[in-house]
Tab-separated table of C-alpha atoms in Angstrom:
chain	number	residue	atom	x	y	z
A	122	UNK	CA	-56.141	56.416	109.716
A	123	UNK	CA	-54.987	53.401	111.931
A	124	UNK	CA	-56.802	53.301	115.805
A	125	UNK	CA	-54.729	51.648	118.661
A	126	UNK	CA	-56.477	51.433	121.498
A	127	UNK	CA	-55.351	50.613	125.051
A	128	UNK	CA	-58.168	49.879	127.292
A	129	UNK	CA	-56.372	50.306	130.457
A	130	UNK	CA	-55.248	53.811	131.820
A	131	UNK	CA	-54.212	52.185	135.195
A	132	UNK	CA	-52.342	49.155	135.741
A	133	UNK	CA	-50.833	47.785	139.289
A	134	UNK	CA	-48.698	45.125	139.712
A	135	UNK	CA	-46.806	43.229	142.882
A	136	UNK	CA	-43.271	43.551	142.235
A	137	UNK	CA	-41.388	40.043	140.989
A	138	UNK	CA	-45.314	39.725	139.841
A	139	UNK	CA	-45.986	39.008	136.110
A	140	UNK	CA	-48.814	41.917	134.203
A	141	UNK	CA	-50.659	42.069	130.925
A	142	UNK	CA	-50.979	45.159	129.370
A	143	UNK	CA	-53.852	45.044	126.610
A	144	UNK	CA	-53.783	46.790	123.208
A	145	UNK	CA	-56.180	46.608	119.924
A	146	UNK	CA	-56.095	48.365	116.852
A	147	UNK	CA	-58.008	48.937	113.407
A	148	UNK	CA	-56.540	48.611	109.970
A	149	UNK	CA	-57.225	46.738	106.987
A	150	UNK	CA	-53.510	46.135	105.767
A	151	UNK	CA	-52.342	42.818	105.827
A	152	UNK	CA	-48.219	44.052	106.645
A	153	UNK	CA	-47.155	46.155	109.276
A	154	UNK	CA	-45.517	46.535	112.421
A	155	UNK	CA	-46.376	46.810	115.948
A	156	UNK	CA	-44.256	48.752	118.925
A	157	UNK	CA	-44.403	48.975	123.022
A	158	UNK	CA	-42.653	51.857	124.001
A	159	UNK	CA	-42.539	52.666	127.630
A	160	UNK	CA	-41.815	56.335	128.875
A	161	UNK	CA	-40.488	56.666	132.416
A	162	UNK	CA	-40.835	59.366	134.457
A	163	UNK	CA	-38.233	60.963	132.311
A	164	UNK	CA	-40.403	61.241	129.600
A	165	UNK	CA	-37.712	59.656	127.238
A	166	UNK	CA	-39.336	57.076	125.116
A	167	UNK	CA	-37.494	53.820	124.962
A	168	UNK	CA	-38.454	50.940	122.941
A	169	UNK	CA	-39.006	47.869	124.597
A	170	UNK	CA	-40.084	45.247	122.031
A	171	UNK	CA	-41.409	45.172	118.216
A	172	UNK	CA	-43.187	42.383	116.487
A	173	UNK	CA	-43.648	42.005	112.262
A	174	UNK	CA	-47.320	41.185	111.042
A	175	UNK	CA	-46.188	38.353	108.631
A	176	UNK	CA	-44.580	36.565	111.961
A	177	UNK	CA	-46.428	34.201	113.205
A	178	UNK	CA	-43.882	33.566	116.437
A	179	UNK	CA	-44.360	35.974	119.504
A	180	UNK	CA	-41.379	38.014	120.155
A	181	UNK	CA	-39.666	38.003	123.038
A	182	UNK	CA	-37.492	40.583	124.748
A	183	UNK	CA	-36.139	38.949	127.760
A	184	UNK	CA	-38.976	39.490	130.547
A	185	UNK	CA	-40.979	41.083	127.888
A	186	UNK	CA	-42.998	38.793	125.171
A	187	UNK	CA	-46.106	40.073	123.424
A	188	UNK	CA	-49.278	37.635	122.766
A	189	UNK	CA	-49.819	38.899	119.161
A	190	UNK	CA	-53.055	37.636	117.599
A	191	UNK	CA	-53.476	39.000	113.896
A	192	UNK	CA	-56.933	37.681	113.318
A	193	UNK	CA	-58.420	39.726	116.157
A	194	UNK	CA	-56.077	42.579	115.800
A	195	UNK	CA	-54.705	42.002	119.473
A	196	UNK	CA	-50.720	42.737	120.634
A	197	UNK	CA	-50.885	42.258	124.327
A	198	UNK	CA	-47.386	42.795	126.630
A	199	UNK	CA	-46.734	40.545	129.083
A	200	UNK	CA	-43.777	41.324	131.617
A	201	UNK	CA	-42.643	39.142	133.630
A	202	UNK	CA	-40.932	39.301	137.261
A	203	UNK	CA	-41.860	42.675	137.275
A	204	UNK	CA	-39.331	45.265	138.808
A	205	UNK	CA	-39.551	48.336	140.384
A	206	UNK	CA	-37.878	50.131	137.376
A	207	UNK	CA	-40.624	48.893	135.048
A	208	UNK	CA	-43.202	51.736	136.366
A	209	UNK	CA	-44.052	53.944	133.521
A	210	UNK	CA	-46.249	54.675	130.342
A	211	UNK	CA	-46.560	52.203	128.332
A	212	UNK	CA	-47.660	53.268	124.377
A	213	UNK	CA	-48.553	50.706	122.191
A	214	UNK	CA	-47.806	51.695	118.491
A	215	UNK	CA	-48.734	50.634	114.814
A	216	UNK	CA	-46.977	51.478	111.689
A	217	UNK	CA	-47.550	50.574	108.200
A	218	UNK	CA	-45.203	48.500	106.425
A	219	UNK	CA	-46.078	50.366	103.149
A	220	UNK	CA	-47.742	53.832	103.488
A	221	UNK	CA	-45.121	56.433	105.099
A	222	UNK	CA	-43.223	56.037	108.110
A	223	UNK	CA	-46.339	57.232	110.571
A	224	UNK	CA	-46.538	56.090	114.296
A	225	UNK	CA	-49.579	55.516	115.391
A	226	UNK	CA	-50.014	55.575	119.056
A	227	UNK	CA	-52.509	54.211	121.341
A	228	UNK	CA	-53.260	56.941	124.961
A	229	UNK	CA	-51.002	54.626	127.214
A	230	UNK	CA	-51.153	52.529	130.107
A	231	UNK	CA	-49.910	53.757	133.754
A	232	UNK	CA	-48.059	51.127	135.331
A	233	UNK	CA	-47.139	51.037	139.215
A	234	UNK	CA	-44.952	48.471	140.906
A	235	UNK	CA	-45.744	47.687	144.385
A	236	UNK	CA	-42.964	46.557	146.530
B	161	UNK	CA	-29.400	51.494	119.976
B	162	UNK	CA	-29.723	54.459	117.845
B	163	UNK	CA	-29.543	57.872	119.662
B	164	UNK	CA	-31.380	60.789	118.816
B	165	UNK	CA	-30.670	64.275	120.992
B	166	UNK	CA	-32.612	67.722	121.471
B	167	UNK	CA	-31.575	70.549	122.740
B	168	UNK	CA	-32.945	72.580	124.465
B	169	UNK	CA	-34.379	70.172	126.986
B	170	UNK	CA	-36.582	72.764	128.404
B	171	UNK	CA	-37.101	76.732	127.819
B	172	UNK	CA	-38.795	79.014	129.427
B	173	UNK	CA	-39.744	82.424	127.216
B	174	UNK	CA	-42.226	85.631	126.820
B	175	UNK	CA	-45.180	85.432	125.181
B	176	UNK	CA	-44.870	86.862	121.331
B	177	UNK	CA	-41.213	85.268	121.065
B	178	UNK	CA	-40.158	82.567	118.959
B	179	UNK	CA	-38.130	79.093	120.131
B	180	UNK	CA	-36.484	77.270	117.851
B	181	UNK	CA	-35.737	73.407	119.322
B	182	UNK	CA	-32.658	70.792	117.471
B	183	UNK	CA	-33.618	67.333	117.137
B	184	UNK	CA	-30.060	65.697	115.605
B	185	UNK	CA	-29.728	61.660	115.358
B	186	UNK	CA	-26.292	61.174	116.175
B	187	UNK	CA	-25.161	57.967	114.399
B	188	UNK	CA	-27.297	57.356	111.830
B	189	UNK	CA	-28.709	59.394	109.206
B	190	UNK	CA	-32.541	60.129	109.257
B	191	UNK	CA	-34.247	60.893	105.906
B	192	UNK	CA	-37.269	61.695	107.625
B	193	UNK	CA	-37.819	62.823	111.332
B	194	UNK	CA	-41.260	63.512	112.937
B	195	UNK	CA	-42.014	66.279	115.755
B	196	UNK	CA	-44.825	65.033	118.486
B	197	UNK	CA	-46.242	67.281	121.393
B	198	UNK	CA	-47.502	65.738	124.312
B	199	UNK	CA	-49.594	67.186	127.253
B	200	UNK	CA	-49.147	66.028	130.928
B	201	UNK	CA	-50.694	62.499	130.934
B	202	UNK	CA	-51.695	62.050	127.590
B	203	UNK	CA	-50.133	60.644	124.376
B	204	UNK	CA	-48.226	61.512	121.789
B	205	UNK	CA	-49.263	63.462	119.035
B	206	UNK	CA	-47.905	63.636	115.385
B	207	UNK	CA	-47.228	66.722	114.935
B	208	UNK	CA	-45.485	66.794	111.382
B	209	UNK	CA	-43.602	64.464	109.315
B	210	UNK	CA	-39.808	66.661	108.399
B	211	UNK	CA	-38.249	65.023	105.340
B	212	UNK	CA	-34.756	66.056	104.630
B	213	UNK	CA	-34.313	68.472	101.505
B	214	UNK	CA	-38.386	69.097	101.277
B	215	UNK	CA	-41.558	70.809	102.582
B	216	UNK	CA	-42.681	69.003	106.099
B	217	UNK	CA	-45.874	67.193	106.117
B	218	UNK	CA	-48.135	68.363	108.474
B	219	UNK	CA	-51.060	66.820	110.417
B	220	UNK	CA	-54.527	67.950	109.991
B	221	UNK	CA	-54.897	70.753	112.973
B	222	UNK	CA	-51.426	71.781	112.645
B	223	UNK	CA	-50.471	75.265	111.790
B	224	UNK	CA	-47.558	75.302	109.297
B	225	UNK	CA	-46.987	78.903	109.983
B	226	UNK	CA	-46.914	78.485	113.501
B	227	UNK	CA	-45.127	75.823	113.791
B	228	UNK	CA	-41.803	76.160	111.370
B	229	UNK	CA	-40.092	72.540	110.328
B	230	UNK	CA	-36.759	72.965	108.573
B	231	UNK	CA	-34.864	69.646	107.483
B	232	UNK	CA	-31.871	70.908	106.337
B	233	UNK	CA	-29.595	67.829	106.558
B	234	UNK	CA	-29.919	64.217	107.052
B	235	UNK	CA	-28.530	64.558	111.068
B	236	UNK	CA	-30.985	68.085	111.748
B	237	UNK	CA	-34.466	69.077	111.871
B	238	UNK	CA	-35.026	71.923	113.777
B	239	UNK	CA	-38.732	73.022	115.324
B	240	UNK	CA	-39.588	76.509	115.461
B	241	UNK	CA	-42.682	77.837	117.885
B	242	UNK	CA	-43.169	81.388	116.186
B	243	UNK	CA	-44.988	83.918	118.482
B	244	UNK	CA	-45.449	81.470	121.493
B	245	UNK	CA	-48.456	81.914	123.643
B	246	UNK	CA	-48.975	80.326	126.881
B	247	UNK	CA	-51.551	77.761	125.277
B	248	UNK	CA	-48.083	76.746	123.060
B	249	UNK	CA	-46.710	75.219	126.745
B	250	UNK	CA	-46.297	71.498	125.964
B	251	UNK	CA	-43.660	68.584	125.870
B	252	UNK	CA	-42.023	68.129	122.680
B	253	UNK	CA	-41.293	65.389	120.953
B	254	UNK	CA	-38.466	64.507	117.890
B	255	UNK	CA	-37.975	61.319	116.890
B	256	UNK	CA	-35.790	60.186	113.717
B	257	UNK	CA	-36.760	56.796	111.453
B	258	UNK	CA	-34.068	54.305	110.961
B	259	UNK	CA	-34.634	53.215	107.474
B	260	UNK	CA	-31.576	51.015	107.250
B	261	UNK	CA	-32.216	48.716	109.490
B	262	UNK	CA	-35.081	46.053	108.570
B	263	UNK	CA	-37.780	46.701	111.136
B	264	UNK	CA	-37.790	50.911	110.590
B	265	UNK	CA	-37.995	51.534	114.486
B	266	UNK	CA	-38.209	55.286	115.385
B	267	UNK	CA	-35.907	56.375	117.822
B	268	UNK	CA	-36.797	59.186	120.459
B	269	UNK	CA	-35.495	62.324	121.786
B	270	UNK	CA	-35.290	62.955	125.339
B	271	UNK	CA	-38.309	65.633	124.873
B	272	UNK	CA	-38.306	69.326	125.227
B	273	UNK	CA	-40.509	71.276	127.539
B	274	UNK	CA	-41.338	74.479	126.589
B	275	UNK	CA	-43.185	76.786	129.163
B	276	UNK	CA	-44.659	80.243	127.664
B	277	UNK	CA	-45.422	82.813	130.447
């Protein structure tokens, strides 16, 4: 099965400050798809950007871009201007493009927003 | 965006009973829904994979007969905890797959939290 790893339980950033939020996985397909979700304290998982293996352009989700580099199997979230309702779990997520429908999730990132 | 529901969004029972939790997407229709339980602080994990009109698909770990997944329409799967025990006390998780659109995002219930006393 596919790994995602986020290396990063804890993340703190200065509100109107920009963050990184790192995550790496494992496969050895060549097409699939990669997911941030973010779960607030709600617990209701909302999708905030997705990005397609055969693109080669970033995507971009107003204040939220990813740095996705296929070669080292690296989809890092940037946000930018950070704001106070951006605190939450972040889950990166794989999924293949041809074997089932499976999310694969990495164990989340903590982010707090200092005012 | 898509929406995806569950109800209840939190029960409370008696050890020995059984819950049964609704996971419905509401405008689209899901061939295949998935069921995820998550403890405080921690992931999620894939439960089972419920496809609509067949036996679920269940993750290595999983008890089938513990944990009942019916798929009886393209809108429904419904979760059933049979003889809870406190250890059964978790956040659950439905989420239905959007296969029409091109980028097959899975949308998210709210979550259920089931507490077994």
């Amino acid at each position: 099965a596919q790994t995602v790893t986020q290396s990063q339980p804890e993340m703190s950033v200065q509100e109107a400050e920009t963050v990184t939020l790192s995550c790496t996985y494992d496969t050895s397909e060549s097409d699939y798809y990669l997911f941030w979700y973010k779960q607030p304290p709600s617990r209701q998982m909302i999708l905030v950007i997705r990005q397609e293996a055969y693109k080669q352009q970033n995507a971009t989700e107003n204040r939220f871009s990813v740095n996705f580099q296929k070669a080292a199997k690296s989809f890092s979230l940037k946000i930018s201007d950070s704001q106070l309702g951006d605190a939450a779990m972040y889950f990166c997520a794989y999924r293949s493009a041809n074997t089932g429908n499976q999310f694969y999730f990495g164990t989340g990132t903590s982010l707090t927003v200092i005012p | 965006g898509a929406v995806v529901s569950q109800h209840p969004s939190w029960v409370i029972c008696k050890s020995g009973t059984s819950v049964k939790i609704e996971c419905r997407s509401l405008d689209f229709q899901a061939t295949t829904m998935f069921w995820y339980r998550q403890f405080p602080k921690q992931s999620l994990m894939l439960m089972a994979t419920s496809n609509e009109g067949s036996k679920a698909t269940y993750e290595q770990g999983v008890e089938k007969d513990k944990f009942l997944i019916n798929h009886a329409s393209l809108t429904l799967s419904t979760l059933t905890v049979t003889s809870a025990h406190p250890e059964d006390s978790s956040f659950y998780i439905c989420s239905a797959s959007d296969e029409t659109g091109p980028h097959r995002t899975q949308y998210f219930g709210p979550g259920t939290r089931l507490t077994v006393l």
